[in-house]
Amino acid sequence: MTTPQLTKNQSLVFDVLEKAEGPLSAYTILDKLRDHGFRAPLQVYRALEKLLEYGVVHRLESINSFVACAHPGDDCHSHGIVAFAICESCGQVMEFHDHEVDHRLMGWVRGQKFKPEKTTIEIRGLCEACAA
Amino acid sequence: MTTPQLTKNQSLVFDVLEKAEGPLSAYTILDKLRDHGFRAPLQVYRALEKLLEYGVVHRLESINSFVACAHPGDDCHSHGIVAFAICESCGQVMEFHDHEVDHRLMGWVRGQKFKPEKTTIEIRGLCEACAA
DNA sequence: TTGCAGATGTTATGTTATTACATCAATTGC
DNA sequence: GCAATTGATGTAATAACATAACATCTGCAA
Ligand SMILES: [Zn+2]
Ligand SMILES: [Zn+2]
Ligand SMILES: [Zn+2]
Ligand SMILES: [Zn+2]
C-alpha cells in the first residue's frame, strides 16, 4: 500500500502517535489535539481508520490502543504478519516480523480451509528495563 | 491449573458459553442470564475472571468476547500458546496449539530480554462454509 | 460466637466505539 | 459558470464494553 498525502486531521493524529513514547488510546489522542480544534472522538477514529489502511499505524487489540509503525516503508507489512511485544509497565512496544511464524499459522489455517483476513499477535509482559 | 468447584454464578456463565455456537460478549451473557437473576455486568465479569483464571474460558481480545475452551482438560494451556481462528461471518471459533510458533515467538522475546506474561494470537477471516 | 474470607448484589461511573445527520471543499462533466 | 459527485470534516447523541465503590451474605475456622 502506497501512502497518499495525508489530510490535515490524519497528519495531526499521525504526528501525535509518532512523537508518543508508546501506544495511545483514541481518547488520549483526542485530548492531545483539543488545542488543534479536535472536539469529538470521531475525528480521531476517522483519521485512525485511514492511517491503519495505509499501514502507517497499528492497532493493538489487547489494549485498545494505537501506535505508529516502527518500520515505516517496510513492505513486509503487505505480505507478512506483524507481532508486538507490549510492556505492561512502561508501555513500550516492540514490533517484529517472522516468516516462520507466519508460515506455520497460515499453513494451519489453510489445512482448516479457513480464509485469513487479519491476524493479531500481541505479547504482553515486561521489557528488560521494567523486569529488572 | 486444576479447576475447583464452580460457584453458582460461575456455573451459569460457563453453561451459557458451553452451549453457545460461538463467542459471546459479556453483555450478551448478561442478557441470557437475566431470567436466572443476573442484573448487573459485574456478575458476569466476576464469573468470567475466575473462569479465565481456571483456563476453562478464553477471551478473544480482537472481538471483546469470550468462548469456552475447545480442549477441556488439555494441559497444553498451562505451558503453550493458544491461537484462534475466528470466522467474521458466522462467529465460529477454532482453537489450536503449535509448539513451533510458540518456540519462535518465545525465542524472539528472549532475545529482546522481554519477559512474556500473556500472548494473544487471533486470526480473523472466513471459515470454509462462509468463504464458499 | 466471633471473626474472617470469598462470593454476591447494587448503583454509579468510566472508557471505548459507532450512528446519524449536517456541512464543507475539491473535482468533474456539462 | 454551474450542477453533480465525491471525500473530508463537524457535531450531537448513543451504543457497547468495563470497573469502582460499597453493602450484604454465607460458610467455616479459631
Ligand atoms: Zn509496522
Ligand atoms: Zn517497560
Ligand atoms: Zn482452550
Ligand atoms: Zn463462518
mmCIF file of C-alpha atoms (C1' of nucleotides) and ligand atoms in Angstrom:
data_model
loop_
_atom_site.group_PDB
_atom_site.id
_atom_site.type_symbol
_atom_site.label_atom_id
_atom_site.label_comp_id
_atom_site.label_asym_id
_atom_site.label_seq_id
_atom_site.Cartn_x
_atom_site.Cartn_y
_atom_site.Cartn_z
ATOM 1 C CA MET A 1 0.000 0.000 0.000
ATOM 2 C CA THR A 2 1.473 3.308 -1.067
ATOM 3 C CA THR A 3 0.614 6.094 1.332
ATOM 4 C CA PRO A 4 -1.192 9.063 -0.218
ATOM 5 C CA GLN A 5 -0.836 12.616 1.018
ATOM 6 C CA LEU A 6 -2.342 12.793 4.491
ATOM 7 C CA THR A 7 -5.175 15.168 5.202
ATOM 8 C CA LYS A 8 -4.984 17.729 7.997
ATOM 9 C CA ASN A 9 -6.635 15.549 10.609
ATOM 10 C CA GLN A 10 -4.730 12.460 9.546
ATOM 11 C CA SER A 11 -1.434 14.354 9.847
ATOM 12 C CA LEU A 12 -2.310 15.664 13.278
ATOM 13 C CA VAL A 13 -3.193 12.214 14.575
ATOM 14 C CA PHE A 14 -0.152 10.630 12.991
ATOM 15 C CA ASP A 15 2.190 13.252 14.434
ATOM 16 C CA VAL A 16 0.825 12.664 17.913
ATOM 17 C CA LEU A 17 1.410 8.921 17.557
ATOM 18 C CA GLU A 18 4.904 9.355 16.145
ATOM 19 C CA LYS A 19 6.001 11.616 18.969
ATOM 20 C CA ALA A 20 4.474 9.418 21.643
ATOM 21 C CA GLU A 21 6.651 7.108 23.720
ATOM 22 C CA GLY A 22 4.184 4.267 23.328
ATOM 23 C CA PRO A 23 0.679 3.346 22.258
ATOM 24 C CA LEU A 24 -2.164 5.796 22.855
ATOM 25 C CA SER A 25 -5.896 5.317 23.141
ATOM 26 C CA ALA A 26 -8.165 7.208 20.763
ATOM 27 C CA TYR A 27 -9.394 9.380 23.610
ATOM 28 C CA THR A 28 -5.875 10.223 24.725
ATOM 29 C CA ILE A 29 -5.133 11.333 21.178
ATOM 30 C CA LEU A 30 -8.316 13.388 21.236
ATOM 31 C CA ASP A 31 -7.207 15.168 24.400
ATOM 32 C CA LYS A 32 -3.807 15.947 22.912
ATOM 33 C CA LEU A 33 -5.466 17.504 19.876
ATOM 34 C CA ARG A 34 -8.090 19.662 21.578
ATOM 35 C CA ASP A 35 -5.802 22.662 21.161
ATOM 36 C CA HIS A 36 -5.792 21.974 17.436
ATOM 37 C CA GLY A 37 -9.556 22.070 17.200
ATOM 38 C CA PHE A 38 -10.481 18.466 17.801
ATOM 39 C CA ARG A 39 -13.762 18.167 19.633
ATOM 40 C CA ALA A 40 -15.167 14.693 19.047
ATOM 41 C CA PRO A 41 -13.927 11.072 19.108
ATOM 42 C CA LEU A 42 -14.987 10.588 15.535
ATOM 43 C CA GLN A 43 -12.368 12.985 14.276
ATOM 44 C CA VAL A 44 -9.758 10.684 15.782
ATOM 45 C CA TYR A 45 -11.360 7.413 14.759
ATOM 46 C CA ARG A 46 -11.800 8.536 11.176
ATOM 47 C CA ALA A 47 -8.172 9.570 10.884
ATOM 48 C CA LEU A 48 -7.049 6.316 12.503
ATOM 49 C CA GLU A 49 -9.129 4.298 10.080
ATOM 50 C CA LYS A 50 -7.203 5.735 7.156
ATOM 51 C CA LEU A 51 -3.818 5.534 8.847
ATOM 52 C CA LEU A 52 -4.464 1.849 9.594
ATOM 53 C CA GLU A 53 -5.486 1.317 5.993
ATOM 54 C CA TYR A 54 -2.253 2.928 4.790
ATOM 55 C CA GLY A 55 -0.307 0.720 7.189
ATOM 56 C CA VAL A 56 1.470 3.576 8.949
ATOM 57 C CA VAL A 57 -0.305 2.922 12.230
ATOM 58 C CA HIS A 58 -1.125 -0.316 14.025
ATOM 59 C CA ARG A 59 -3.954 -1.088 16.367
ATOM 60 C CA LEU A 60 -3.120 -3.061 19.497
ATOM 61 C CA GLU A 61 -6.271 -5.058 20.113
ATOM 62 C CA SER A 62 -5.362 -6.270 23.557
ATOM 63 C CA ILE A 63 -5.005 -2.782 24.986
ATOM 64 C CA ASN A 64 -7.395 -0.817 22.766
ATOM 65 C CA SER A 65 -4.639 1.479 21.639
ATOM 66 C CA PHE A 66 -2.800 2.667 18.559
ATOM 67 C CA VAL A 67 0.873 3.013 17.737
ATOM 68 C CA ALA A 68 2.887 4.386 14.815
ATOM 69 C CA CYS A 69 4.522 1.684 12.725
ATOM 70 C CA ALA A 70 8.095 1.060 13.823
ATOM 71 C CA HIS A 71 9.178 0.027 10.329
ATOM 72 C CA PRO A 72 7.969 2.762 8.026
ATOM 73 C CA GLY A 73 8.477 1.960 4.377
ATOM 74 C CA ASP A 74 8.996 -1.717 5.101
ATOM 75 C CA ASP A 75 6.792 -3.572 2.657
ATOM 76 C CA CYS A 76 6.890 -6.659 4.862
ATOM 77 C CA HIS A 77 3.577 -5.430 6.158
ATOM 78 C CA SER A 78 1.861 -6.070 2.897
ATOM 79 C CA HIS A 79 2.540 -9.785 2.875
ATOM 80 C CA GLY A 80 3.569 -10.737 6.402
ATOM 81 C CA ILE A 81 2.230 -10.960 9.880
ATOM 82 C CA VAL A 82 3.341 -8.403 12.419
ATOM 83 C CA ALA A 83 3.835 -9.296 16.061
ATOM 84 C CA PHE A 84 4.098 -6.962 19.027
ATOM 85 C CA ALA A 85 5.679 -7.199 22.445
ATOM 86 C CA ILE A 86 3.995 -4.734 24.775
ATOM 87 C CA CYS A 87 5.437 -3.788 28.150
ATOM 88 C CA GLU A 88 2.606 -3.602 30.649
ATOM 89 C CA SER A 89 4.638 -1.381 32.907
ATOM 90 C CA CYS A 90 6.095 1.360 30.700
ATOM 91 C CA GLY A 91 4.008 0.856 27.561
ATOM 92 C CA GLN A 92 6.989 0.408 25.263
ATOM 93 C CA VAL A 93 6.156 -1.589 22.139
ATOM 94 C CA MET A 94 8.463 -3.724 20.032
ATOM 95 C CA GLU A 95 7.319 -4.737 16.583
ATOM 96 C CA PHE A 96 8.660 -7.601 14.537
ATOM 97 C CA HIS A 97 8.046 -9.962 11.659
ATOM 98 C CA ASP A 98 8.797 -13.646 11.486
ATOM 99 C CA HIS A 99 8.183 -15.550 8.327
ATOM 100 C CA GLU A 100 8.408 -18.875 10.093
ATOM 101 C CA VAL A 101 5.577 -17.954 12.460
ATOM 102 C CA ASP A 102 3.670 -16.617 9.511
ATOM 103 C CA HIS A 103 4.203 -19.888 7.637
ATOM 104 C CA ARG A 104 3.096 -22.108 10.474
ATOM 105 C CA LEU A 105 -0.057 -20.140 11.160
ATOM 106 C CA MET A 106 -1.020 -19.812 7.519
ATOM 107 C CA GLY A 107 -0.262 -23.485 6.942
ATOM 108 C CA TRP A 108 -2.560 -24.444 9.740
ATOM 109 C CA VAL A 109 -5.453 -22.254 8.640
ATOM 110 C CA ARG A 110 -5.115 -23.469 5.076
ATOM 111 C CA GLY A 111 -5.442 -27.020 6.383
ATOM 112 C CA GLN A 112 -8.697 -25.957 8.014
ATOM 113 C CA LYS A 113 -9.873 -24.346 4.790
ATOM 114 C CA PHE A 114 -10.048 -21.098 6.700
ATOM 115 C CA LYS A 115 -9.501 -17.899 4.733
ATOM 116 C CA PRO A 116 -7.475 -15.463 6.879
ATOM 117 C CA GLU A 117 -8.041 -11.727 6.577
ATOM 118 C CA LYS A 118 -6.268 -10.142 9.521
ATOM 119 C CA THR A 119 -4.005 -11.634 12.148
ATOM 120 C CA THR A 120 -3.199 -10.300 15.590
ATOM 121 C CA ILE A 121 -0.163 -11.395 17.597
ATOM 122 C CA GLU A 122 0.421 -9.492 20.819
ATOM 123 C CA ILE A 123 2.672 -10.496 23.687
ATOM 124 C CA ARG A 124 2.133 -8.597 26.916
ATOM 125 C CA GLY A 125 4.801 -8.714 29.565
ATOM 126 C CA LEU A 126 7.700 -6.696 30.900
ATOM 127 C CA CYS A 127 10.517 -5.122 28.934
ATOM 128 C CA GLU A 128 14.106 -5.539 30.033
ATOM 129 C CA ALA A 129 14.181 -2.282 31.985
ATOM 130 C CA CYS A 130 10.882 -2.884 33.762
ATOM 131 C CA ALA A 131 11.580 -6.547 34.612
ATOM 132 C CA ALA A 132 14.764 -5.678 36.455
ATOM 133 C CA MET B 1 -4.387 -25.219 36.803
ATOM 134 C CA THR B 2 -6.825 -27.624 38.397
ATOM 135 C CA THR B 3 -10.373 -26.327 38.251
ATOM 136 C CA PRO B 4 -12.109 -26.031 41.606
ATOM 137 C CA GLN B 5 -15.825 -26.488 42.089
ATOM 138 C CA LEU B 6 -17.568 -23.643 40.298
ATOM 139 C CA THR B 7 -19.823 -21.304 42.220
ATOM 140 C CA LYS B 8 -23.416 -20.727 41.176
ATOM 141 C CA ASN B 9 -22.692 -17.673 39.055
ATOM 142 C CA GLN B 10 -19.596 -19.206 37.537
ATOM 143 C CA SER B 11 -21.577 -22.319 36.556
ATOM 144 C CA LEU B 12 -24.324 -20.259 34.992
ATOM 145 C CA VAL B 13 -21.894 -18.228 32.914
ATOM 146 C CA PHE B 14 -19.902 -21.290 31.917
ATOM 147 C CA ASP B 15 -23.037 -23.179 30.854
ATOM 148 C CA VAL B 16 -24.110 -20.305 28.643
ATOM 149 C CA LEU B 17 -20.711 -20.249 26.947
ATOM 150 C CA GLU B 18 -20.580 -24.016 26.513
ATOM 151 C CA LYS B 19 -23.986 -24.138 24.875
ATOM 152 C CA ALA B 20 -23.280 -21.174 22.613
ATOM 153 C CA GLU B 21 -22.381 -21.691 18.957
ATOM 154 C CA GLY B 22 -19.591 -19.165 19.172
ATOM 155 C CA PRO B 23 -18.059 -16.421 21.280
ATOM 156 C CA LEU B 24 -20.325 -14.154 23.328
ATOM 157 C CA SER B 25 -19.823 -10.678 24.716
ATOM 158 C CA ALA B 26 -20.200 -10.138 28.441
ATOM 159 C CA TYR B 27 -23.400 -8.177 27.869
ATOM 160 C CA THR B 28 -24.878 -10.927 25.703
ATOM 161 C CA ILE B 29 -24.192 -13.379 28.510
ATOM 162 C CA LEU B 30 -25.842 -10.975 30.931
ATOM 163 C CA ASP B 31 -28.971 -10.851 28.800
ATOM 164 C CA LYS B 32 -29.114 -14.638 28.614
ATOM 165 C CA LEU B 33 -28.928 -14.868 32.395
ATOM 166 C CA ARG B 34 -31.490 -12.248 33.366
ATOM 167 C CA ASP B 35 -34.051 -14.999 33.896
ATOM 168 C CA HIS B 36 -31.652 -16.555 36.377
ATOM 169 C CA GLY B 37 -31.413 -13.416 38.432
ATOM 170 C CA PHE B 38 -28.498 -11.642 36.818
ATOM 171 C CA ARG B 39 -28.939 -7.885 36.949
ATOM 172 C CA ALA B 40 -25.534 -6.255 36.506
ATOM 173 C CA PRO B 41 -22.468 -6.592 34.242
ATOM 174 C CA LEU B 42 -20.249 -7.193 37.229
ATOM 175 C CA GLN B 43 -21.900 -10.508 37.949
ATOM 176 C CA VAL B 44 -20.778 -11.661 34.535
ATOM 177 C CA TYR B 45 -17.326 -10.100 34.618
ATOM 178 C CA ARG B 46 -16.571 -11.552 38.033
ATOM 179 C CA ALA B 47 -17.517 -15.043 36.931
ATOM 180 C CA LEU B 48 -15.522 -14.667 33.718
ATOM 181 C CA GLU B 49 -12.472 -13.535 35.655
ATOM 182 C CA LYS B 50 -12.440 -16.825 37.555
ATOM 183 C CA LEU B 51 -13.249 -18.958 34.533
ATOM 184 C CA LEU B 52 -10.362 -17.349 32.651
ATOM 185 C CA GLU B 53 -8.104 -17.970 35.619
ATOM 186 C CA TYR B 54 -9.107 -21.658 35.650
ATOM 187 C CA GLY B 55 -8.445 -21.839 31.919
ATOM 188 C CA VAL B 56 -11.877 -23.151 31.007
ATOM 189 C CA VAL B 57 -12.790 -19.990 29.106
ATOM 190 C CA HIS B 58 -10.781 -17.828 26.720
ATOM 191 C CA ARG B 59 -11.072 -14.160 25.996
ATOM 192 C CA LEU B 60 -10.908 -13.097 22.361
ATOM 193 C CA GLU B 61 -9.308 -9.677 22.541
ATOM 194 C CA SER B 62 -9.975 -8.682 18.988
ATOM 195 C CA ILE B 63 -13.737 -9.042 19.302
ATOM 196 C CA ASN B 64 -14.275 -8.338 23.020
ATOM 197 C CA SER B 65 -15.847 -11.726 23.513
ATOM 198 C CA PHE B 66 -15.492 -14.928 25.464
ATOM 199 C CA VAL B 67 -15.590 -18.563 24.447
ATOM 200 C CA ALA B 68 -15.495 -21.891 26.277
ATOM 201 C CA CYS B 69 -12.212 -23.750 25.832
ATOM 202 C CA ALA B 70 -12.395 -26.245 22.997
ATOM 203 C CA HIS B 71 -9.862 -28.550 24.637
ATOM 204 C CA PRO B 72 -11.060 -29.052 28.181
ATOM 205 C CA GLY B 73 -8.626 -30.974 30.302
ATOM 206 C CA ASP B 74 -5.793 -30.399 27.858
ATOM 207 C CA ASP B 75 -2.875 -29.204 29.929
ATOM 208 C CA CYS B 76 -1.271 -27.693 26.843
ATOM 209 C CA HIS B 77 -2.774 -24.464 28.047
ATOM 210 C CA SER B 78 -0.532 -24.322 31.047
ATOM 211 C CA HIS B 79 2.685 -24.185 29.063
ATOM 212 C CA GLY B 80 1.761 -23.322 25.489
ATOM 213 C CA ILE B 81 0.339 -20.532 23.437
ATOM 214 C CA VAL B 82 -3.190 -20.863 22.138
ATOM 215 C CA ALA B 83 -4.199 -19.497 18.752
ATOM 216 C CA PHE B 84 -7.685 -18.847 17.443
ATOM 217 C CA ALA B 85 -9.223 -18.646 14.014
ATOM 218 C CA ILE B 86 -12.397 -16.613 14.188
ATOM 219 C CA CYS B 87 -14.949 -16.536 11.366
ATOM 220 C CA GLU B 88 -16.160 -12.972 10.944
ATOM 221 C CA SER B 89 -19.306 -14.158 9.252
ATOM 222 C CA CYS B 90 -20.704 -16.955 11.427
ATOM 223 C CA GLY B 91 -18.628 -16.456 14.570
ATOM 224 C CA GLN B 92 -17.292 -19.994 14.653
ATOM 225 C CA VAL B 93 -14.004 -20.281 16.515
ATOM 226 C CA MET B 94 -11.242 -22.844 16.019
ATOM 227 C CA GLU B 95 -8.633 -23.187 18.709
ATOM 228 C CA PHE B 96 -5.207 -24.722 18.297
ATOM 229 C CA HIS B 97 -1.715 -25.018 19.714
ATOM 230 C CA ASP B 98 1.547 -25.043 17.841
ATOM 231 C CA HIS B 99 4.774 -25.549 19.673
ATOM 232 C CA GLU B 100 6.807 -24.296 16.754
ATOM 233 C CA VAL B 101 5.011 -20.945 16.756
ATOM 234 C CA ASP B 102 5.368 -20.857 20.494
ATOM 235 C CA HIS B 103 9.098 -21.528 20.199
ATOM 236 C CA ARG B 104 9.741 -18.871 17.599
ATOM 237 C CA LEU B 105 7.868 -16.189 19.475
ATOM 238 C CA MET B 106 9.387 -17.035 22.824
ATOM 239 C CA GLY B 107 12.834 -17.254 21.251
ATOM 240 C CA TRP B 108 12.423 -13.805 19.828
ATOM 241 C CA VAL B 109 11.219 -12.188 23.041
ATOM 242 C CA ARG B 110 14.002 -13.849 24.992
ATOM 243 C CA GLY B 111 16.472 -12.277 22.574
ATOM 244 C CA GLN B 112 14.912 -8.921 23.405
ATOM 245 C CA LYS B 113 15.163 -9.638 27.125
ATOM 246 C CA PHE B 114 11.414 -9.272 27.242
ATOM 247 C CA LYS B 115 9.553 -11.246 29.886
ATOM 248 C CA PRO B 116 6.274 -12.512 28.380
ATOM 249 C CA GLU B 117 3.201 -12.883 30.551
ATOM 250 C CA LYS B 118 0.281 -13.430 28.203
ATOM 251 C CA THR B 119 0.168 -13.937 24.457
ATOM 252 C CA THR B 120 -2.707 -13.367 22.083
ATOM 253 C CA ILE B 121 -2.890 -14.912 18.615
ATOM 254 C CA GLU B 122 -6.142 -14.330 16.767
ATOM 255 C CA ILE B 123 -6.783 -14.824 13.077
ATOM 256 C CA ARG B 124 -9.966 -13.262 11.744
ATOM 257 C CA GLY B 125 -11.313 -14.387 8.403
ATOM 258 C CA LEU B 126 -13.862 -16.701 6.894
ATOM 259 C CA CYS B 127 -14.439 -20.345 7.710
ATOM 260 C CA GLU B 128 -14.809 -22.907 4.962
ATOM 261 C CA ALA B 129 -18.601 -22.720 4.904
ATOM 262 C CA CYS B 130 -18.740 -18.934 4.885
ATOM 263 C CA ALA B 131 -15.993 -18.459 2.299
ATOM 264 C CA ALA B 132 -17.823 -20.592 -0.247
ATOM 265 C "C1'" DT C 1 -19.790 -16.776 68.869
ATOM 266 C "C1'" DT C 2 -16.937 -14.125 66.728
ATOM 267 C "C1'" DG C 3 -14.043 -13.086 63.074
ATOM 268 C "C1'" DC C 4 -12.592 -13.800 58.528
ATOM 269 C "C1'" DA C 5 -12.531 -14.733 53.541
ATOM 270 C "C1'" DG C 6 -14.861 -15.342 49.431
ATOM 271 C "C1'" DA C 7 -18.900 -14.718 46.797
ATOM 272 C "C1'" DT C 8 -22.703 -11.867 45.641
ATOM 273 C "C1'" DG C 9 -25.858 -7.723 44.960
ATOM 274 C "C1'" DT C 10 -26.423 -2.905 43.569
ATOM 275 C "C1'" DT C 11 -25.517 1.651 41.944
ATOM 276 C "C1'" DA C 12 -22.859 4.603 39.691
ATOM 277 C "C1'" DT C 13 -19.293 5.767 36.732
ATOM 278 C "C1'" DG C 14 -15.513 5.368 33.438
ATOM 279 C "C1'" DT C 15 -13.786 4.020 28.879
ATOM 280 C "C1'" DT C 16 -14.066 2.755 24.045
ATOM 281 C "C1'" DA C 17 -16.520 2.977 19.620
ATOM 282 C "C1'" DT C 18 -20.299 3.938 16.298
ATOM 283 C "C1'" DT C 19 -24.694 6.010 14.176
ATOM 284 C "C1'" DA C 20 -26.930 9.689 12.111
ATOM 285 C "C1'" DC C 21 -27.049 13.820 10.028
ATOM 286 C "C1'" DA C 22 -25.265 18.366 8.516
ATOM 287 C "C1'" DT C 23 -21.681 20.953 6.231
ATOM 288 C "C1'" DC C 24 -17.629 21.962 3.529
ATOM 289 C "C1'" DA C 25 -14.107 21.686 -0.211
ATOM 290 C "C1'" DA C 26 -12.146 19.925 -4.393
ATOM 291 C "C1'" DT C 27 -13.082 17.749 -8.814
ATOM 292 C "C1'" DT C 28 -15.598 16.570 -12.845
ATOM 293 C "C1'" DG C 29 -18.619 16.972 -16.690
ATOM 294 C "C1'" DC C 30 -21.908 19.957 -18.963
ATOM 295 C "C1'" DG D 1 -20.019 29.341 -14.887
ATOM 296 C "C1'" DC D 2 -22.619 25.738 -12.564
ATOM 297 C "C1'" DA D 3 -24.745 21.414 -11.052
ATOM 298 C "C1'" DA D 4 -23.347 16.826 -9.597
ATOM 299 C "C1'" DT D 5 -20.337 13.965 -7.314
ATOM 300 C "C1'" DT D 6 -17.018 12.543 -4.002
ATOM 301 C "C1'" DG D 7 -14.282 12.633 0.061
ATOM 302 C "C1'" DA D 8 -13.300 15.040 4.302
ATOM 303 C "C1'" DT D 9 -14.971 17.293 8.295
ATOM 304 C "C1'" DG D 10 -18.040 18.940 12.286
ATOM 305 C "C1'" DT D 11 -21.378 17.873 15.912
ATOM 306 C "C1'" DA D 12 -24.571 15.519 18.885
ATOM 307 C "C1'" DA D 13 -26.278 11.560 20.562
ATOM 308 C "C1'" DT D 14 -25.960 6.923 21.688
ATOM 309 C "C1'" DA D 15 -24.229 2.190 21.949
ATOM 310 C "C1'" DA D 16 -21.001 -1.155 23.701
ATOM 311 C "C1'" DC D 17 -17.533 -2.590 26.915
ATOM 312 C "C1'" DA D 18 -15.540 -2.491 31.617
ATOM 313 C "C1'" DT D 19 -14.572 -1.147 36.502
ATOM 314 C "C1'" DA D 20 -15.002 1.343 41.177
ATOM 315 C "C1'" DA D 21 -17.085 1.610 45.476
ATOM 316 C "C1'" DC D 22 -19.674 -0.090 48.963
ATOM 317 C "C1'" DA D 23 -23.071 -3.130 51.227
ATOM 318 C "C1'" DT D 24 -24.502 -7.765 52.297
ATOM 319 C "C1'" DC D 25 -24.447 -12.582 52.745
ATOM 320 C "C1'" DT D 26 -22.608 -17.266 53.647
ATOM 321 C "C1'" DG D 27 -19.649 -20.871 55.179
ATOM 322 C "C1'" DC D 28 -16.028 -22.017 58.038
ATOM 323 C "C1'" DA D 29 -12.441 -21.812 61.432
ATOM 324 C "C1'" DA D 30 -10.481 -20.011 65.792
HETATM 325 ZN ZN ZN E 1 4.577 -1.797 11.349
HETATM 326 ZN ZN ZN E 2 8.827 -1.469 30.283
HETATM 327 ZN ZN ZN E 3 -8.528 -23.706 25.275
HETATM 328 ZN ZN ZN E 4 -18.186 -18.957 9.096
#
